[in-house]
Amino acid sequence: MGGAPGAPTVLPIRSDGDLIRVRRAAREAAVRAGMSLAEQTRMITASSELARNALVHGGGGRVEISDVTRPGRRGVRMVFLDEGPGIPDVARALTDGFSTGTGLGLGLGGARRLVEEFRVDSRPGRGTTVTIVSWSRSPT
């Protein structure tokens, strides 16, 4: 992933093609972190859901992908940002079955269950930022 060491990779989320690039970058970062195939799949699935949300509900945005470490562990942090209408009730949006569109309403809640760390910052009229972190279960 490009950029200076330690600097996040920033990818736009403006089209379906960008969604493919986000999934690919999530996979590459998960591999670098030493994640198992199952861990990679969870990270890719969560990133796909969140990128699609940014595109469909936020009108597009970007994702910042960073390699992260803590003693004995490697992981991946992904920050999804959009400047869309925001989420008026984040707690409700995280419940299964909630949907503002025609989907199943599993996006935010499903993504939250797939990663170890999950945070949403959203205010109506100010967009949404979703931060996720997954850690490899393999020691460094």
PDB file of C-alpha atoms in Angstrom:
ATOM      1  CA  MET A   1       0.000   0.000   0.000  1.00  0.00           C
ATOM      2  CA  GLY A   2       1.441   3.354  -0.952  1.00  0.00           C
ATOM      3  CA  GLY A   3       2.486   6.322   1.078  1.00  0.00           C
ATOM      4  CA  ALA A   4       5.177   6.857   3.672  1.00  0.00           C
ATOM      5  CA  PRO A   5       5.799   4.127   6.233  1.00  0.00           C
ATOM      6  CA  GLY A   6       3.162   4.400   8.926  1.00  0.00           C
ATOM      7  CA  ALA A   7       1.041   6.736   6.820  1.00  0.00           C
ATOM      8  CA  PRO A   8      -2.439   5.459   6.015  1.00  0.00           C
ATOM      9  CA  THR A   9      -3.398   4.489   2.502  1.00  0.00           C
ATOM     10  CA  VAL A  10      -6.336   6.626   1.402  1.00  0.00           C
ATOM     11  CA  LEU A  11      -8.770   5.326  -1.208  1.00  0.00           C
ATOM     12  CA  PRO A  12     -11.805   7.136  -2.627  1.00  0.00           C
ATOM     13  CA  ILE A  13     -15.253   5.593  -2.376  1.00  0.00           C
ATOM     14  CA  ARG A  14     -17.142   7.072  -5.324  1.00  0.00           C
ATOM     15  CA  SER A  15     -18.169   4.100  -7.488  1.00  0.00           C
ATOM     16  CA  ASP A  16     -18.733   0.349  -7.523  1.00  0.00           C
ATOM     17  CA  GLY A  17     -15.205  -0.006  -8.891  1.00  0.00           C
ATOM     18  CA  ASP A  18     -13.897   1.720  -5.764  1.00  0.00           C
ATOM     19  CA  LEU A  19     -15.683  -0.891  -3.635  1.00  0.00           C
ATOM     20  CA  ILE A  20     -13.623  -3.581  -5.360  1.00  0.00           C
ATOM     21  CA  ARG A  21     -10.426  -1.621  -4.672  1.00  0.00           C
ATOM     22  CA  VAL A  22     -11.359  -1.226  -0.990  1.00  0.00           C
ATOM     23  CA  ARG A  23     -11.926  -4.991  -0.637  1.00  0.00           C
ATOM     24  CA  ARG A  24      -8.603  -5.711  -2.358  1.00  0.00           C
ATOM     25  CA  ALA A  25      -6.753  -3.256  -0.109  1.00  0.00           C
ATOM     26  CA  ALA A  26      -8.427  -4.743   2.992  1.00  0.00           C
ATOM     27  CA  ARG A  27      -7.254  -8.195   1.934  1.00  0.00           C
ATOM     28  CA  GLU A  28      -3.694  -6.996   1.298  1.00  0.00           C
ATOM     29  CA  ALA A  29      -3.555  -5.295   4.710  1.00  0.00           C
ATOM     30  CA  ALA A  30      -4.984  -8.382   6.439  1.00  0.00           C
ATOM     31  CA  VAL A  31      -2.378 -10.601   4.765  1.00  0.00           C
ATOM     32  CA  ARG A  32       0.394  -8.203   5.849  1.00  0.00           C
ATOM     33  CA  ALA A  33      -0.913  -8.403   9.419  1.00  0.00           C
ATOM     34  CA  GLY A  34      -0.616 -12.201   9.326  1.00  0.00           C
ATOM     35  CA  MET A  35      -4.340 -12.841   9.590  1.00  0.00           C
ATOM     36  CA  SER A  36      -5.713 -16.299   8.921  1.00  0.00           C
ATOM     37  CA  LEU A  37      -8.007 -16.856   5.949  1.00  0.00           C
ATOM     38  CA  ALA A  38     -11.055 -16.646   8.255  1.00  0.00           C
ATOM     39  CA  GLU A  39      -9.775 -13.388   9.799  1.00  0.00           C
ATOM     40  CA  GLN A  40      -9.092 -11.982   6.322  1.00  0.00           C
ATOM     41  CA  THR A  41     -12.625 -12.878   5.233  1.00  0.00           C
ATOM     42  CA  ARG A  42     -14.166 -11.113   8.247  1.00  0.00           C
ATOM     43  CA  MET A  43     -12.093  -7.972   7.587  1.00  0.00           C
ATOM     44  CA  ILE A  44     -12.929  -7.948   3.870  1.00  0.00           C
ATOM     45  CA  THR A  45     -16.640  -8.479   4.567  1.00  0.00           C
ATOM     46  CA  ALA A  46     -16.767  -5.680   7.157  1.00  0.00           C
ATOM     47  CA  SER A  47     -14.885  -3.303   4.854  1.00  0.00           C
ATOM     48  CA  SER A  48     -17.197  -4.133   1.966  1.00  0.00           C
ATOM     49  CA  GLU A  49     -20.320  -3.399   4.042  1.00  0.00           C
ATOM     50  CA  LEU A  50     -18.936  -0.111   5.333  1.00  0.00           C
ATOM     51  CA  ALA A  51     -17.653   1.057   1.953  1.00  0.00           C
ATOM     52  CA  ARG A  52     -21.043   0.304   0.383  1.00  0.00           C
ATOM     53  CA  ASN A  53     -22.768   2.257   3.182  1.00  0.00           C
ATOM     54  CA  ALA A  54     -20.469   5.232   2.541  1.00  0.00           C
ATOM     55  CA  LEU A  55     -21.281   5.084  -1.175  1.00  0.00           C
ATOM     56  CA  VAL A  56     -25.027   4.429  -0.994  1.00  0.00           C
ATOM     57  CA  HIS A  57     -26.043   6.334   2.144  1.00  0.00           C
ATOM     58  CA  GLY A  58     -23.228   8.877   2.440  1.00  0.00           C
ATOM     59  CA  GLY A  59     -22.962   9.798  -1.231  1.00  0.00           C
ATOM     60  CA  GLY A  60     -19.361   8.604  -1.337  1.00  0.00           C
ATOM     61  CA  GLY A  61     -16.323   9.358   0.730  1.00  0.00           C
ATOM     62  CA  ARG A  62     -13.009   7.729   1.458  1.00  0.00           C
ATOM     63  CA  VAL A  63     -11.329   5.058   3.535  1.00  0.00           C
ATOM     64  CA  GLU A  64      -8.027   5.365   5.369  1.00  0.00           C
ATOM     65  CA  ILE A  65      -6.254   2.029   5.886  1.00  0.00           C
ATOM     66  CA  SER A  66      -3.412   1.655   8.387  1.00  0.00           C
ATOM     67  CA  ASP A  67      -1.283  -1.185   9.667  1.00  0.00           C
ATOM     68  CA  VAL A  68      -1.388  -1.124  13.472  1.00  0.00           C
ATOM     69  CA  THR A  69       0.538  -2.917  16.192  1.00  0.00           C
ATOM     70  CA  ARG A  70       0.371  -3.492  19.888  1.00  0.00           C
ATOM     71  CA  PRO A  71       2.674  -5.682  21.975  1.00  0.00           C
ATOM     72  CA  GLY A  72       2.756  -9.091  20.317  1.00  0.00           C
ATOM     73  CA  ARG A  73      -0.032  -8.350  17.808  1.00  0.00           C
ATOM     74  CA  ARG A  74      -0.472  -6.893  14.337  1.00  0.00           C
ATOM     75  CA  GLY A  75      -3.701  -5.597  12.913  1.00  0.00           C
ATOM     76  CA  VAL A  76      -5.496  -3.331  10.484  1.00  0.00           C
ATOM     77  CA  ARG A  77      -7.395  -0.092  11.154  1.00  0.00           C
ATOM     78  CA  MET A  78      -9.853   1.177   8.560  1.00  0.00           C
ATOM     79  CA  VAL A  79     -11.568   4.553   8.897  1.00  0.00           C
ATOM     80  CA  PHE A  80     -14.538   5.146   6.577  1.00  0.00           C
ATOM     81  CA  LEU A  81     -15.524   8.809   6.171  1.00  0.00           C
ATOM     82  CA  ASP A  82     -18.372  10.410   4.288  1.00  0.00           C
ATOM     83  CA  GLU A  83     -20.006  13.829   4.252  1.00  0.00           C
ATOM     84  CA  GLY A  84     -23.529  12.533   3.757  1.00  0.00           C
ATOM     85  CA  PRO A  85     -26.644  13.241   5.782  1.00  0.00           C
ATOM     86  CA  GLY A  86     -25.370  11.431   8.893  1.00  0.00           C
ATOM     87  CA  ILE A  87     -27.187   8.907  11.054  1.00  0.00           C
ATOM     88  CA  PRO A  88     -29.816  10.430  13.335  1.00  0.00           C
ATOM     89  CA  ASP A  89     -29.984   7.411  15.694  1.00  0.00           C
ATOM     90  CA  VAL A  90     -26.760   5.369  15.681  1.00  0.00           C
ATOM     91  CA  ALA A  91     -28.006   2.877  18.291  1.00  0.00           C
ATOM     92  CA  ARG A  92     -31.055   2.096  16.170  1.00  0.00           C
ATOM     93  CA  ALA A  93     -28.960   1.858  12.998  1.00  0.00           C
ATOM     94  CA  LEU A  94     -26.802  -0.795  14.703  1.00  0.00           C
ATOM     95  CA  THR A  95     -29.769  -3.072  15.393  1.00  0.00           C
ATOM     96  CA  ASP A  96     -30.376  -6.019  13.110  1.00  0.00           C
ATOM     97  CA  GLY A  97     -33.221  -5.474  10.697  1.00  0.00           C
ATOM     98  CA  PHE A  98     -32.891  -1.685  10.618  1.00  0.00           C
ATOM     99  CA  SER A  99     -32.601  -0.340   7.089  1.00  0.00           C
ATOM    100  CA  THR A 100     -33.059   3.002   5.405  1.00  0.00           C
ATOM    101  CA  GLY A 101     -33.110   1.305   2.014  1.00  0.00           C
ATOM    102  CA  THR A 102     -34.172  -1.945   0.463  1.00  0.00           C
ATOM    103  CA  GLY A 103     -31.381  -4.006   2.040  1.00  0.00           C
ATOM    104  CA  LEU A 104     -31.605  -6.451   4.907  1.00  0.00           C
ATOM    105  CA  GLY A 105     -30.363  -3.940   7.461  1.00  0.00           C
ATOM    106  CA  LEU A 106     -27.320  -6.028   8.443  1.00  0.00           C
ATOM    107  CA  GLY A 107     -24.604  -3.564   7.357  1.00  0.00           C
ATOM    108  CA  LEU A 108     -23.507  -1.665  10.484  1.00  0.00           C
ATOM    109  CA  GLY A 109     -24.485  -4.332  13.008  1.00  0.00           C
ATOM    110  CA  GLY A 110     -23.007  -7.083  10.878  1.00  0.00           C
ATOM    111  CA  ALA A 111     -19.754  -5.193  10.396  1.00  0.00           C
ATOM    112  CA  ARG A 112     -19.545  -4.556  14.146  1.00  0.00           C
ATOM    113  CA  ARG A 113     -19.763  -8.296  14.861  1.00  0.00           C
ATOM    114  CA  LEU A 114     -16.944  -9.080  12.412  1.00  0.00           C
ATOM    115  CA  VAL A 115     -14.230  -6.919  14.012  1.00  0.00           C
ATOM    116  CA  GLU A 116     -12.706  -6.491  17.462  1.00  0.00           C
ATOM    117  CA  GLU A 117     -13.020  -2.706  17.628  1.00  0.00           C
ATOM    118  CA  PHE A 118     -15.852  -0.641  16.146  1.00  0.00           C
ATOM    119  CA  ARG A 119     -16.754   3.025  16.583  1.00  0.00           C
ATOM    120  CA  VAL A 120     -19.304   5.243  14.821  1.00  0.00           C
ATOM    121  CA  ASP A 121     -19.276   9.031  14.964  1.00  0.00           C
ATOM    122  CA  SER A 122     -22.215  10.559  13.138  1.00  0.00           C
ATOM    123  CA  ARG A 123     -24.378  13.630  13.388  1.00  0.00           C
ATOM    124  CA  PRO A 124     -27.205  14.669  11.106  1.00  0.00           C
ATOM    125  CA  GLY A 125     -25.877  17.038   8.463  1.00  0.00           C
ATOM    126  CA  ARG A 126     -22.225  16.329   9.302  1.00  0.00           C
ATOM    127  CA  GLY A 127     -21.578  12.924   7.782  1.00  0.00           C
ATOM    128  CA  THR A 128     -20.389   9.705   9.333  1.00  0.00           C
ATOM    129  CA  THR A 129     -17.054   8.254  10.395  1.00  0.00           C
ATOM    130  CA  VAL A 130     -16.813   4.536  11.138  1.00  0.00           C
ATOM    131  CA  THR A 131     -13.558   3.167  12.545  1.00  0.00           C
ATOM    132  CA  ILE A 132     -12.854  -0.554  12.693  1.00  0.00           C
ATOM    133  CA  VAL A 133      -9.822  -2.498  13.887  1.00  0.00           C
ATOM    134  CA  SER A 134      -9.127  -6.205  13.497  1.00  0.00           C
ATOM    135  CA  TRP A 135      -6.214  -7.989  15.117  1.00  0.00           C
ATOM    136  CA  SER A 136      -4.422 -11.077  13.889  1.00  0.00           C
ATOM    137  CA  ARG A 137      -4.679 -13.954  16.312  1.00  0.00           C
ATOM    138  CA  SER A 138      -1.193 -15.045  15.191  1.00  0.00           C
ATOM    139  CA  PRO A 139       1.598 -13.687  17.403  1.00  0.00           C
ATOM    140  CA  THR A 140       4.179 -11.419  15.764  1.00  0.00           C
TER     141      THR A 140
END
